[in-house]
Amino acid sequence: MKPIHTLDLLYHDLAGAAASHLIVTDDGPVLVEAGPMVTLPTLREQLLIHDVDPTSIVAVILTHIHLDHAGAAGWFADRGADVFVHPFGARHLVEPVKLNASARRIYGDELDTLFGELHACPADRVHEVADGETVSIGGIDFTAIETPGHARHHHAWMLDLDGLRQCFTGDVAGMRIPGSSFPTLPLAPPEFDRDAWVASIDRLDALDVDRLHLTHFGHVDDPSRHLARVRDRVIRESDFVARLLADEHLDLASRRTAYRHWLEEDAAGENIPEARFRAFVNNGLLDMNFGGVARWRGARRA
Ligand SMILES: [Zn+2]
């Protein structure tokens, strides 16, 4: 049996906010997602707890190259790990100057505490994987499922393990507030695309997967129900946010209040403690989604 270990990166000191996944294969340990640079020390500790030398990672499989998924991949690549990624993401891993500069424009000095810059990967360690292609490591086949919508260069990764069809979903199956089944959605700029996202969810649902692994956070054993909920929310939430943005009488503070209240109503019955809800439905998430929806609407008008 080869279990999938969900390593909690304790991102921003929050349990259940961001994960890296560890599978110890016959050819060595593999990570799915590397997390951001700011949580690399935690990831290394977690690996040691699982008796894995961080320098012995043979492969890092990425769903996409956003900083909270791929930021630390280069550290492992520097030590010999092969990195597998969507073809659109590969060049940014090798040459992250533009990506880091654009993150710096958005976050300013906060970038260093929020994510840290993406650590460059040596070119000969980065491998482009196209839709439907399989990466075989230690007898385990990871198949790339192109799933745009949150980002254009997004793959989910499917594998059969322990008699279960399992899938690492990155951000395409949304996020989940720990201890609940309530999804939150990263409608992130600059590539949020609702139609693409809905099509990606339908594609995942059709694969008849037994278990999803969300990077944010943990596994889901009722994939169809979860995916149906995320699908519905992607549509309703982007519509709601678009309406908030269109209302010129609202300033940022009142938009945030209205958005948080809307999500609270949607989460009624989930019994999420107020403090936890606030920690996960934070201004960073709300503001990111304002940016993503505004950009998506603008692109549709153009
Ligand atoms: Zn992302």
Tab-separated table of C-alpha atoms and ligand atoms in Angstrom:
chain	number	residue	atom	x	y	z
A	1	MET	CA	0.000	0.000	0.000
A	2	LYS	CA	1.260	3.450	-0.886
A	3	PRO	CA	-0.642	6.052	1.071
A	4	ILE	CA	-0.908	9.650	0.030
A	5	HIS	CA	0.300	11.815	2.895
A	6	THR	CA	-1.299	15.236	3.064
A	7	LEU	CA	1.385	17.492	4.519
A	8	ASP	CA	-0.060	20.585	6.178
A	9	LEU	CA	2.129	23.565	5.325
A	10	LEU	CA	0.483	25.637	8.102
A	11	TYR	CA	0.283	28.436	5.609
A	12	HIS	CA	-0.002	31.793	7.392
A	13	ASP	CA	-0.088	29.775	10.622
A	14	LEU	CA	-3.436	28.295	9.620
A	15	ALA	CA	-4.032	24.563	9.856
A	16	GLY	CA	-5.718	23.207	6.748
A	17	ALA	CA	-4.930	26.143	4.464
A	18	ALA	CA	-2.413	24.657	2.026
A	19	ALA	CA	-0.955	21.227	1.365
A	20	SER	CA	1.805	19.407	-0.347
A	21	HIS	CA	1.182	15.691	-0.968
A	22	LEU	CA	3.796	13.014	-0.447
A	23	ILE	CA	3.814	9.582	-2.072
A	24	VAL	CA	6.771	7.301	-1.381
A	25	THR	CA	7.198	5.263	-4.575
A	26	ASP	CA	9.584	2.419	-5.376
A	27	ASP	CA	11.761	4.948	-7.231
A	28	GLY	CA	11.784	7.482	-4.396
A	29	PRO	CA	9.552	10.067	-2.782
A	30	VAL	CA	7.317	12.262	-4.942
A	31	LEU	CA	5.589	15.516	-4.067
A	32	VAL	CA	2.411	16.780	-5.658
A	33	GLU	CA	2.593	20.552	-5.135
A	34	ALA	CA	5.568	22.192	-3.448
A	35	GLY	CA	3.817	25.082	-1.718
A	36	PRO	CA	5.162	28.629	-1.559
A	37	MET	CA	8.735	29.496	-0.562
A	38	VAL	CA	7.539	30.878	2.801
A	39	THR	CA	6.435	27.400	3.915
A	40	LEU	CA	9.502	25.521	2.635
A	41	PRO	CA	10.918	25.169	6.192
A	42	THR	CA	7.615	23.616	7.323
A	43	LEU	CA	7.531	21.299	4.325
A	44	ARG	CA	11.071	20.138	5.015
A	45	GLU	CA	10.167	19.451	8.665
A	46	GLN	CA	7.077	17.534	7.585
A	47	LEU	CA	9.140	15.406	5.225
A	48	LEU	CA	11.602	14.570	7.997
A	49	ILE	CA	8.684	13.583	10.248
A	50	HIS	CA	7.738	11.099	7.510
A	51	ASP	CA	11.330	9.841	7.387
A	52	VAL	CA	11.951	11.435	4.019
A	53	ASP	CA	15.164	13.366	3.414
A	54	PRO	CA	14.019	16.559	1.632
A	55	THR	CA	17.000	16.313	-0.725
A	56	SER	CA	15.848	12.847	-1.851
A	57	ILE	CA	12.624	13.998	-3.551
A	58	VAL	CA	12.787	12.575	-7.080
A	59	ALA	CA	9.838	14.423	-8.609
A	60	VAL	CA	7.562	17.380	-8.012
A	61	ILE	CA	4.263	17.304	-9.870
A	62	LEU	CA	2.529	20.674	-10.146
A	63	THR	CA	-1.101	21.508	-10.869
A	64	HIS	CA	-0.156	25.053	-11.866
A	65	ILE	CA	2.522	27.641	-11.230
A	66	HIS	CA	0.807	30.039	-8.835
A	67	LEU	CA	3.168	30.910	-6.003
A	68	ASP	CA	1.287	28.953	-3.334
A	69	HIS	CA	1.592	25.744	-5.391
A	70	ALA	CA	4.903	25.999	-7.206
A	71	GLY	CA	6.991	28.590	-5.353
A	72	ALA	CA	9.303	26.075	-3.673
A	73	ALA	CA	9.550	23.542	-6.537
A	74	GLY	CA	12.914	24.978	-7.615
A	75	TRP	CA	14.495	24.160	-4.262
A	76	PHE	CA	13.816	20.469	-4.903
A	77	ALA	CA	14.803	20.777	-8.576
A	78	ASP	CA	18.172	22.256	-7.513
A	79	ARG	CA	18.700	19.010	-5.603
A	80	GLY	CA	17.828	16.751	-8.508
A	81	ALA	CA	14.037	16.477	-8.524
A	82	ASP	CA	12.281	16.438	-11.888
A	83	VAL	CA	9.411	18.911	-12.116
A	84	PHE	CA	6.307	18.120	-14.194
A	85	VAL	CA	4.047	20.929	-15.300
A	86	HIS	CA	1.621	22.140	-17.977
A	87	PRO	CA	3.494	23.372	-21.097
A	88	PHE	CA	2.301	26.965	-20.553
A	89	GLY	CA	3.849	27.003	-17.078
A	90	ALA	CA	7.262	25.530	-17.854
A	91	ARG	CA	9.113	28.629	-19.039
A	92	HIS	CA	7.974	30.621	-15.972
A	93	LEU	CA	9.505	28.007	-13.696
A	94	VAL	CA	12.828	28.255	-15.489
A	95	GLU	CA	12.772	32.023	-15.887
A	96	PRO	CA	10.493	33.414	-13.154
A	97	VAL	CA	11.578	37.072	-13.420
A	98	LYS	CA	8.351	38.212	-15.087
A	99	LEU	CA	6.136	36.159	-12.805
A	100	ASN	CA	7.871	37.437	-9.668
A	101	ALA	CA	7.787	41.026	-10.941
A	102	SER	CA	4.062	40.859	-11.607
A	103	ALA	CA	3.456	39.366	-8.134
A	104	ARG	CA	5.606	42.187	-6.715
A	105	ARG	CA	3.452	44.755	-8.527
A	106	ILE	CA	0.307	43.273	-6.967
A	107	TYR	CA	1.542	42.600	-3.429
A	108	GLY	CA	4.478	44.963	-2.945
A	109	ASP	CA	6.606	44.168	0.106
A	110	GLU	CA	3.868	41.872	1.407
A	111	LEU	CA	4.913	39.364	-1.265
A	112	ASP	CA	7.781	38.282	0.986
A	113	THR	CA	5.479	37.340	3.859
A	114	LEU	CA	2.493	36.187	1.791
A	115	PHE	CA	4.294	33.800	-0.589
A	116	GLY	CA	7.947	34.545	-1.177
A	117	GLU	CA	9.181	34.715	-4.754
A	118	LEU	CA	9.121	31.647	-6.986
A	119	HIS	CA	12.485	29.880	-6.831
A	120	ALA	CA	13.811	29.239	-10.361
A	121	CYS	CA	14.148	25.629	-11.588
A	122	PRO	CA	17.135	24.429	-13.656
A	123	ALA	CA	15.877	24.085	-17.252
A	124	ASP	CA	16.957	20.461	-17.592
A	125	ARG	CA	14.784	19.483	-14.622
A	126	VAL	CA	11.522	20.923	-15.985
A	127	HIS	CA	9.304	18.658	-18.084
A	128	GLU	CA	6.253	19.809	-20.000
A	129	VAL	CA	3.314	17.446	-19.802
A	130	ALA	CA	0.420	17.853	-22.220
A	131	ASP	CA	-3.213	16.985	-21.623
A	132	GLY	CA	-3.729	13.231	-21.354
A	133	GLU	CA	-0.036	12.401	-21.046
A	134	THR	CA	1.167	10.179	-18.257
A	135	VAL	CA	4.174	10.496	-15.974
A	136	SER	CA	5.253	7.101	-14.588
A	137	ILE	CA	7.277	7.061	-11.384
A	138	GLY	CA	7.974	3.927	-9.366
A	139	GLY	CA	5.090	2.054	-10.940
A	140	ILE	CA	2.559	4.836	-10.390
A	141	ASP	CA	1.018	6.561	-13.406
A	142	PHE	CA	0.068	10.203	-12.985
A	143	THR	CA	-2.141	11.354	-15.867
A	144	ALA	CA	-2.491	15.050	-16.661
A	145	ILE	CA	-6.054	16.318	-17.067
A	146	GLU	CA	-6.019	19.822	-18.515
A	147	THR	CA	-8.466	21.793	-16.423
A	148	PRO	CA	-8.399	25.542	-17.148
A	149	GLY	CA	-10.704	28.113	-15.545
A	150	HIS	CA	-8.828	29.100	-12.394
A	151	ALA	CA	-5.704	29.373	-14.523
A	152	ARG	CA	-5.154	28.613	-18.210
A	153	HIS	CA	-2.158	26.414	-17.464
A	154	HIS	CA	-3.879	24.154	-14.918
A	155	HIS	CA	-3.688	20.354	-14.778
A	156	ALA	CA	-5.445	18.032	-12.410
A	157	TRP	CA	-3.509	14.766	-11.972
A	158	MET	CA	-5.239	11.415	-11.853
A	159	LEU	CA	-3.835	8.158	-10.568
A	160	ASP	CA	-5.051	4.721	-9.550
A	161	LEU	CA	-3.739	3.869	-6.116
A	162	ASP	CA	-4.887	1.459	-3.402
A	163	GLY	CA	-7.827	0.387	-5.543
A	164	LEU	CA	-9.115	3.944	-5.746
A	165	ARG	CA	-9.203	6.323	-8.650
A	166	GLN	CA	-7.780	9.478	-7.110
A	167	CYS	CA	-7.241	12.984	-8.388
A	168	PHE	CA	-5.136	15.922	-7.277
A	169	THR	CA	-7.286	18.873	-8.193
A	170	GLY	CA	-5.086	21.905	-7.455
A	171	ASP	CA	-7.575	24.773	-7.441
A	172	VAL	CA	-10.075	23.612	-10.073
A	173	ALA	CA	-12.267	21.804	-7.520
A	174	GLY	CA	-12.164	24.859	-5.279
A	175	MET	CA	-10.944	25.061	-1.713
A	176	ARG	CA	-12.638	23.967	1.481
A	177	ILE	CA	-12.834	25.452	4.977
A	178	PRO	CA	-11.407	22.786	7.304
A	179	GLY	CA	-13.923	20.832	9.339
A	180	SER	CA	-16.699	21.626	6.894
A	181	SER	CA	-17.762	20.759	3.365
A	182	PHE	CA	-18.092	24.436	2.507
A	183	PRO	CA	-16.161	25.362	-0.623
A	184	THR	CA	-14.459	28.684	-1.163
A	185	LEU	CA	-13.327	29.680	-4.631
A	186	PRO	CA	-10.179	31.393	-5.878
A	187	LEU	CA	-11.620	33.432	-8.784
A	188	ALA	CA	-8.120	34.725	-9.316
A	189	PRO	CA	-6.798	37.272	-11.811
A	190	PRO	CA	-5.621	37.383	-14.465
A	191	GLU	CA	-6.964	34.142	-15.950
A	192	PHE	CA	-10.274	33.373	-14.211
A	193	ASP	CA	-12.581	32.125	-16.977
A	194	ARG	CA	-15.981	30.912	-15.874
A	195	ASP	CA	-16.973	28.905	-18.947
A	196	ALA	CA	-13.619	27.137	-19.000
A	197	TRP	CA	-13.902	26.392	-15.284
A	198	VAL	CA	-17.396	24.889	-15.571
A	199	ALA	CA	-16.247	22.734	-18.501
A	200	SER	CA	-13.252	21.565	-16.441
A	201	ILE	CA	-15.510	20.566	-13.531
A	202	ASP	CA	-17.745	18.624	-15.909
A	203	ARG	CA	-14.673	16.915	-17.300
A	204	LEU	CA	-13.478	15.903	-13.821
A	205	ASP	CA	-16.936	14.687	-12.839
A	206	ALA	CA	-17.109	12.474	-15.936
A	207	LEU	CA	-13.895	10.696	-14.883
A	208	ASP	CA	-15.783	8.969	-12.059
A	209	VAL	CA	-13.091	9.571	-9.486
A	210	ASP	CA	-13.395	8.045	-6.006
A	211	ARG	CA	-11.378	10.640	-4.121
A	212	LEU	CA	-10.287	14.206	-4.740
A	213	HIS	CA	-7.265	15.773	-3.054
A	214	LEU	CA	-7.634	19.530	-2.724
A	215	THR	CA	-4.472	21.553	-2.289
A	216	HIS	CA	-6.549	23.832	-0.064
A	217	PHE	CA	-7.289	21.359	1.656
A	218	GLY	CA	-7.583	17.646	2.204
A	219	HIS	CA	-9.454	14.827	0.570
A	220	VAL	CA	-13.052	14.636	-0.574
A	221	ASP	CA	-14.770	11.259	-0.721
A	222	ASP	CA	-17.999	12.383	-2.357
A	223	PRO	CA	-16.526	13.945	-5.506
A	224	SER	CA	-19.730	14.290	-7.499
A	225	ARG	CA	-21.532	16.125	-4.737
A	226	HIS	CA	-18.579	18.401	-4.082
A	227	LEU	CA	-18.048	19.124	-7.777
A	228	ALA	CA	-21.749	19.896	-8.286
A	229	ARG	CA	-21.584	22.368	-5.435
A	230	VAL	CA	-18.441	24.036	-6.765
A	231	ARG	CA	-19.923	24.186	-10.263
A	232	ASP	CA	-23.063	25.907	-9.009
A	233	ARG	CA	-21.047	28.317	-6.892
A	234	VAL	CA	-18.609	29.288	-9.651
A	235	ILE	CA	-21.614	30.518	-11.621
A	236	ARG	CA	-23.598	32.159	-8.827
A	237	GLU	CA	-20.600	33.657	-7.085
A	238	SER	CA	-19.063	35.211	-10.172
A	239	ASP	CA	-22.478	36.698	-11.031
A	240	PHE	CA	-22.857	38.087	-7.531
A	241	VAL	CA	-19.358	39.567	-7.489
A	242	ALA	CA	-19.950	41.091	-10.939
A	243	ARG	CA	-23.103	42.764	-9.594
A	244	LEU	CA	-21.191	44.172	-6.612
A	245	LEU	CA	-18.539	45.549	-8.943
A	246	ALA	CA	-21.154	47.106	-11.219
A	247	ASP	CA	-22.780	49.006	-8.342
A	248	GLU	CA	-20.950	52.315	-8.364
A	249	HIS	CA	-22.423	53.378	-5.016
A	250	LEU	CA	-20.391	50.755	-3.190
A	251	ASP	CA	-16.865	51.366	-1.944
A	252	LEU	CA	-14.402	48.559	-1.264
A	253	ALA	CA	-15.385	48.183	2.413
A	254	SER	CA	-19.090	47.810	1.652
A	255	ARG	CA	-18.357	45.407	-1.210
A	256	ARG	CA	-16.322	43.250	1.139
A	257	THR	CA	-19.097	43.299	3.748
A	258	ALA	CA	-21.755	42.352	1.212
A	259	TYR	CA	-19.622	39.589	-0.286
A	260	ARG	CA	-18.729	38.099	3.103
A	261	HIS	CA	-22.388	38.207	4.126
A	262	TRP	CA	-23.414	36.421	0.919
A	263	LEU	CA	-20.909	33.654	1.603
A	264	GLU	CA	-22.072	33.442	5.235
A	265	GLU	CA	-25.615	32.829	4.052
A	266	ASP	CA	-24.365	30.157	1.687
A	267	ALA	CA	-22.493	28.498	4.561
A	268	ALA	CA	-25.523	28.490	6.885
A	269	GLY	CA	-25.923	25.053	8.432
A	270	GLU	CA	-22.217	24.216	8.126
A	271	ASN	CA	-21.537	25.176	11.761
A	272	ILE	CA	-18.245	26.829	10.905
A	273	PRO	CA	-16.965	28.778	13.925
A	274	GLU	CA	-17.026	32.509	13.219
A	275	ALA	CA	-13.297	32.957	13.790
A	276	ARG	CA	-12.438	30.174	11.367
A	277	PHE	CA	-14.832	31.508	8.757
A	278	ARG	CA	-13.190	34.941	9.056
A	279	ALA	CA	-9.706	33.448	8.843
A	280	PHE	CA	-10.478	31.696	5.559
A	281	VAL	CA	-12.922	34.191	4.059
A	282	ASN	CA	-10.399	36.979	4.581
A	283	ASN	CA	-9.973	40.254	2.725
A	284	GLY	CA	-7.159	38.731	0.693
A	285	LEU	CA	-9.541	36.168	-0.803
A	286	LEU	CA	-12.352	38.675	-1.359
A	287	ASP	CA	-10.065	41.242	-2.978
A	288	MET	CA	-8.452	38.609	-5.188
A	289	ASN	CA	-11.898	37.597	-6.417
A	290	PHE	CA	-12.900	41.208	-7.079
A	291	GLY	CA	-9.778	41.448	-9.231
A	292	GLY	CA	-10.378	38.151	-11.019
A	293	VAL	CA	-14.028	38.802	-11.817
A	294	ALA	CA	-13.329	42.383	-12.949
A	295	ARG	CA	-10.636	41.156	-15.306
A	296	TRP	CA	-12.858	38.351	-16.657
A	297	ARG	CA	-15.736	40.763	-17.303
A	298	GLY	CA	-13.361	43.186	-18.999
A	299	ALA	CA	-11.983	40.451	-21.231
A	300	ARG	CA	-15.498	39.445	-22.272
A	301	ARG	CA	-16.346	43.030	-23.200
A	302	ALA	CA	-13.141	43.558	-25.152
B	1	ZN	ZN	-3.946	29.051	-8.115
